[in-house]
Amino acid sequence: MKVWTVANQKGGVGKTTTTVSLGGLLAQAGKRVLMVDTDPHASLSYYFGIDAEALSHSVYDIFIQSPDISADKVMDCLCPTKLDNLYVLPATMALATLDRTMGSEQGMGLVLKKALAKVEHEFDVVIIDCPPVLGVLMVNALAACHKVIVPTQTEYLALKGLDRMIRTMEIMGRSLQKSFDTVIIPTMFDKRTNAALASRERLMTDYGERVWTGVVPVDTHFRDASLVQLPISVAYPKTRGVTAYAKLLEVLEK
């Protein structure tokens, strides 16, 4: 089972879009995919019409029942989507309390990794959608993953957020004694603007081989797909956004 974490310490850069788009393509290819929503705002959950506040189980259960949660209880927390093989472990606003109530407890940084290990035979790929805040949730997501995908909007302020994210991973890497396989994804790219062109050039200069050579373009079909609660590859398969994420997936799966 592969575990990919989609993270950036800046909001609005395309983390949830990236999670949904990759998850949809993988599921369509016959992979068993679990998307984990660790953001208290629950954008990934709501994308698929899941109101975690109305559910009896969510990813919050994983944390409050740790370390005793069983594989069956993890599976009980999952919600299906309209697409076969694609599941969501939904978020809830209660996640926002974890740093205050459990953040200092021993072993809290490995809760998600241990829970996912109990269902590793149920899924081929897990994609974790992170909140844009460094805390126990992002620490768990980074500790659990084999690869970090960092969507970065091609504009100046987003590049500042990327700088913080890279520093965070360096600090965490030393703490966890692991190096992160990192892929930086230029998103919301508009080739008509000088700002986007300059931002992409700076990405390539500053981060070199860690930057995917392609781009995810601005595409209004991403928003349209969310209205029908489907990945863009299902709702609008012949669009620029789908082509971009299909090419990215080829790189990620190598």
Coordinates of C-alpha atoms in Angstrom, one line a residue:
M1 CA 0.0 0.0 0.0
K2 CA 1.4 3.4 -1.0
V3 CA 0.7 6.4 1.1
W4 CA 0.9 9.9 -0.4
T5 CA 0.4 13.1 1.6
V6 CA -0.8 16.3 -0.1
A7 CA 0.5 19.2 2.0
N8 CA 1.3 22.9 2.0
Q9 CA 1.3 25.5 4.8
K10 CA -0.7 27.9 2.6
G11 CA -4.4 27.4 1.8
G12 CA -6.0 27.7 -1.5
V13 CA -3.2 26.2 -3.6
G14 CA -5.1 23.1 -4.8
K15 CA -4.5 20.4 -2.1
T16 CA -8.0 19.0 -2.1
T17 CA -8.3 19.3 -5.9
T18 CA -5.1 17.3 -6.2
T19 CA -6.3 14.7 -3.8
V20 CA -9.6 14.2 -5.5
S21 CA -8.1 14.3 -9.1
L22 CA -5.4 11.7 -8.3
G23 CA -7.8 9.6 -6.4
G24 CA -10.3 9.5 -9.2
L25 CA -7.8 8.6 -11.8
L26 CA -6.4 5.8 -9.7
A27 CA -9.8 4.4 -8.9
Q28 CA -10.8 4.5 -12.6
A29 CA -7.6 2.5 -13.3
G30 CA -8.9 -0.2 -10.9
K31 CA -6.9 0.7 -7.8
R32 CA -8.5 0.6 -4.4
V33 CA -8.1 4.1 -3.1
L34 CA -8.6 5.7 0.3
M35 CA -8.6 9.5 0.6
V36 CA -8.1 10.7 4.2
D37 CA -9.4 14.1 5.2
T38 CA -7.3 15.6 8.1
D39 CA -8.5 19.2 7.7
P40 CA -11.1 20.3 10.3
H41 CA -12.7 22.4 7.5
A42 CA -13.5 19.1 5.8
S43 CA -13.4 20.3 2.3
L44 CA -12.5 16.9 0.9
S45 CA -15.5 15.3 2.8
Y46 CA -17.9 18.0 1.7
Y47 CA -16.7 17.7 -1.9
F48 CA -18.3 14.2 -2.0
G49 CA -21.4 15.3 -0.1
I50 CA -20.3 13.9 3.2
D51 CA -21.3 15.9 6.2
A52 CA -19.1 14.5 8.9
E53 CA -20.9 16.4 11.6
A54 CA -23.9 14.3 10.9
L55 CA -21.9 11.0 10.9
S56 CA -21.3 8.7 13.9
H57 CA -17.7 8.1 12.9
S58 CA -14.8 10.1 11.3
V59 CA -11.1 10.3 11.3
Y60 CA -11.4 11.9 14.8
D61 CA -12.3 8.4 16.1
I62 CA -8.9 7.2 14.9
F63 CA -7.2 9.6 17.3
I64 CA -9.4 9.3 20.3
Q65 CA -9.4 5.5 20.2
S66 CA -5.7 5.2 19.6
P67 CA -3.8 2.9 20.2
D68 CA -6.5 0.3 20.6
I69 CA -8.5 0.9 17.4
S70 CA -9.0 -2.2 15.3
A71 CA -9.0 -2.7 11.5
D72 CA -12.7 -3.2 11.6
K73 CA -13.3 0.1 13.5
V74 CA -11.1 1.9 11.0
M75 CA -13.2 0.5 8.1
D76 CA -16.3 1.5 9.9
C77 CA -15.2 5.1 9.7
L78 CA -15.0 5.1 5.9
C79 CA -17.6 6.5 3.5
P80 CA -18.0 5.3 -0.1
T81 CA -18.2 7.8 -3.0
K82 CA -20.1 7.6 -6.3
L83 CA -17.1 6.0 -7.8
D84 CA -16.3 2.3 -7.3
N85 CA -13.0 1.7 -5.4
L86 CA -12.9 5.3 -4.0
Y87 CA -13.5 5.9 -0.3
V88 CA -13.2 8.8 2.1
L89 CA -12.1 8.8 5.7
P90 CA -14.0 12.0 6.6
A91 CA -13.0 14.9 8.8
T92 CA -14.9 16.7 11.5
M93 CA -14.5 20.1 13.2
A94 CA -13.5 18.2 16.4
L95 CA -10.1 17.7 14.8
A96 CA -9.3 21.3 15.6
T97 CA -9.2 20.4 19.3
L98 CA -6.5 17.7 19.0
D99 CA -3.5 20.0 19.4
R100 CA -4.9 21.3 22.6
T101 CA -6.2 18.0 24.1
M102 CA -3.7 15.4 22.8
G103 CA -0.8 17.2 21.1
S104 CA 1.6 16.7 23.9
E105 CA 0.8 13.0 24.5
Q106 CA 3.5 10.5 23.8
G107 CA 3.2 8.8 20.4
M108 CA 0.5 11.1 19.0
G109 CA 2.5 11.8 15.8
L110 CA 2.2 8.2 14.7
V111 CA -1.5 7.5 15.3
L112 CA -2.5 7.7 11.6
K113 CA 0.5 5.6 10.5
K114 CA -0.5 2.8 12.9
A115 CA -4.2 3.0 11.9
L116 CA -3.5 2.8 8.2
A117 CA -1.1 -0.1 8.7
K118 CA -4.1 -2.1 10.1
V119 CA -6.0 -1.7 6.7
E120 CA -3.0 -1.9 4.4
H121 CA -4.4 -5.0 2.6
E122 CA -7.7 -3.2 1.9
F123 CA -6.2 -0.5 -0.3
D124 CA -3.6 0.0 -3.0
V125 CA -3.1 3.8 -2.5
V126 CA -3.9 6.2 0.4
I127 CA -3.9 9.9 -0.3
I128 CA -4.0 12.2 2.8
D129 CA -5.3 15.7 2.4
C130 CA -3.7 18.0 5.0
P131 CA -4.8 21.2 6.7
P132 CA -2.6 24.3 5.9
V133 CA -1.4 24.4 9.5
L134 CA 1.6 22.8 11.2
G135 CA 0.2 20.7 14.1
V136 CA -0.5 17.2 15.2
L137 CA -2.6 16.5 12.0
M138 CA 0.1 17.5 9.6
V139 CA 2.8 15.7 11.6
N140 CA 0.7 12.5 11.5
A141 CA 0.2 12.9 7.7
L142 CA 3.9 13.4 7.1
A143 CA 4.9 10.6 9.4
A144 CA 2.6 8.1 7.6
C145 CA 3.5 8.8 4.0
H146 CA 6.0 7.4 1.5
K147 CA 5.7 10.5 -0.8
V148 CA 4.8 14.1 -0.2
I149 CA 3.0 16.0 -2.9
V150 CA 3.2 19.8 -2.5
P151 CA 0.8 21.7 -4.7
T152 CA 2.0 25.3 -5.1
Q153 CA 0.0 28.0 -6.8
T154 CA 2.1 29.8 -9.4
E155 CA 2.2 33.2 -7.7
Y156 CA 4.5 35.1 -5.4
L157 CA 2.8 34.6 -2.0
A158 CA 2.3 30.9 -2.6
L159 CA 6.0 30.5 -3.1
K160 CA 6.5 32.0 0.4
G161 CA 4.2 29.3 1.8
L162 CA 6.3 26.7 -0.1
D163 CA 9.5 27.9 1.6
R164 CA 7.9 27.3 5.0
M165 CA 6.6 23.9 4.0
I166 CA 10.1 22.8 2.8
R167 CA 11.6 24.0 6.1
T168 CA 9.0 22.1 8.1
M169 CA 9.8 18.9 6.2
E170 CA 13.5 19.3 6.9
I171 CA 12.9 19.7 10.6
M172 CA 10.5 16.8 10.7
G173 CA 12.8 14.6 8.6
R174 CA 15.5 15.0 11.2
S175 CA 13.1 14.2 14.0
L176 CA 11.7 11.1 12.3
Q177 CA 15.1 10.1 10.8
K178 CA 13.6 9.9 7.3
S179 CA 14.0 11.9 4.1
F180 CA 10.8 12.8 2.3
D181 CA 10.4 11.9 -1.3
T182 CA 8.9 15.3 -2.4
V183 CA 7.2 16.3 -5.6
I184 CA 6.3 20.0 -6.0
I185 CA 3.3 20.6 -8.3
P186 CA 2.8 24.0 -10.0
T187 CA -0.9 24.6 -9.9
M188 CA -3.4 27.2 -11.2
F189 CA -1.0 28.0 -13.9
D190 CA -2.1 30.6 -16.4
K191 CA 0.5 30.9 -19.2
R192 CA -1.0 34.3 -20.2
T193 CA 0.3 36.0 -17.1
N194 CA 3.9 37.1 -16.4
A195 CA 3.4 36.3 -12.7
A196 CA 2.7 32.6 -13.4
L197 CA 5.6 32.3 -15.8
A198 CA 8.0 34.0 -13.4
S199 CA 6.8 31.9 -10.4
R200 CA 7.3 28.7 -12.3
E201 CA 10.8 29.7 -13.3
R202 CA 11.6 30.5 -9.7
L203 CA 10.3 27.1 -8.6
M204 CA 12.6 25.4 -11.1
T205 CA 15.6 27.5 -10.1
D206 CA 15.1 27.1 -6.3
Y207 CA 13.9 23.5 -6.0
G208 CA 15.3 21.9 -9.1
E209 CA 14.5 18.2 -9.6
R210 CA 11.8 18.2 -6.8
V211 CA 9.6 20.3 -9.1
W212 CA 7.4 18.4 -11.5
T213 CA 8.2 19.6 -15.1
G214 CA 4.5 19.9 -16.0
V215 CA 1.8 22.2 -14.7
V216 CA -1.8 22.0 -13.6
P217 CA -3.6 24.8 -15.6
V218 CA -6.4 27.0 -14.5
D219 CA -9.5 25.0 -15.5
T220 CA -13.1 25.9 -14.5
H221 CA -14.1 22.3 -14.9
F222 CA -12.5 21.6 -11.5
R223 CA -15.2 23.7 -9.8
D224 CA -17.9 22.3 -12.0
A225 CA -16.9 18.7 -11.1
S226 CA -17.3 19.5 -7.4
L227 CA -20.9 20.5 -8.0
V228 CA -21.7 17.0 -9.1
Q229 CA -19.5 15.4 -6.4
L230 CA -17.3 13.6 -8.8
P231 CA -13.6 13.7 -9.7
I232 CA -13.0 15.8 -12.8
S233 CA -11.8 12.7 -14.7
V234 CA -15.3 11.2 -14.3
A235 CA -17.3 14.4 -14.8
Y236 CA -15.3 16.0 -17.5
P237 CA -12.7 13.5 -18.9
K238 CA -11.6 15.4 -21.9
T239 CA -10.3 18.5 -20.2
R240 CA -6.9 20.2 -19.6
G241 CA -7.0 19.5 -15.9
V242 CA -7.5 15.7 -16.4
T243 CA -4.7 15.6 -18.9
A244 CA -2.4 17.4 -16.5
Y245 CA -3.1 15.1 -13.5
A246 CA -2.9 12.0 -15.7
K247 CA 0.7 13.0 -16.7
L248 CA 1.5 13.8 -13.0
L249 CA 0.2 10.3 -12.0
E250 CA 2.6 8.7 -14.5
V251 CA 5.5 10.4 -12.6
L252 CA 4.2 9.6 -9.1
E253 CA 3.8 5.9 -9.9
K254 CA 7.4 5.4 -11.2

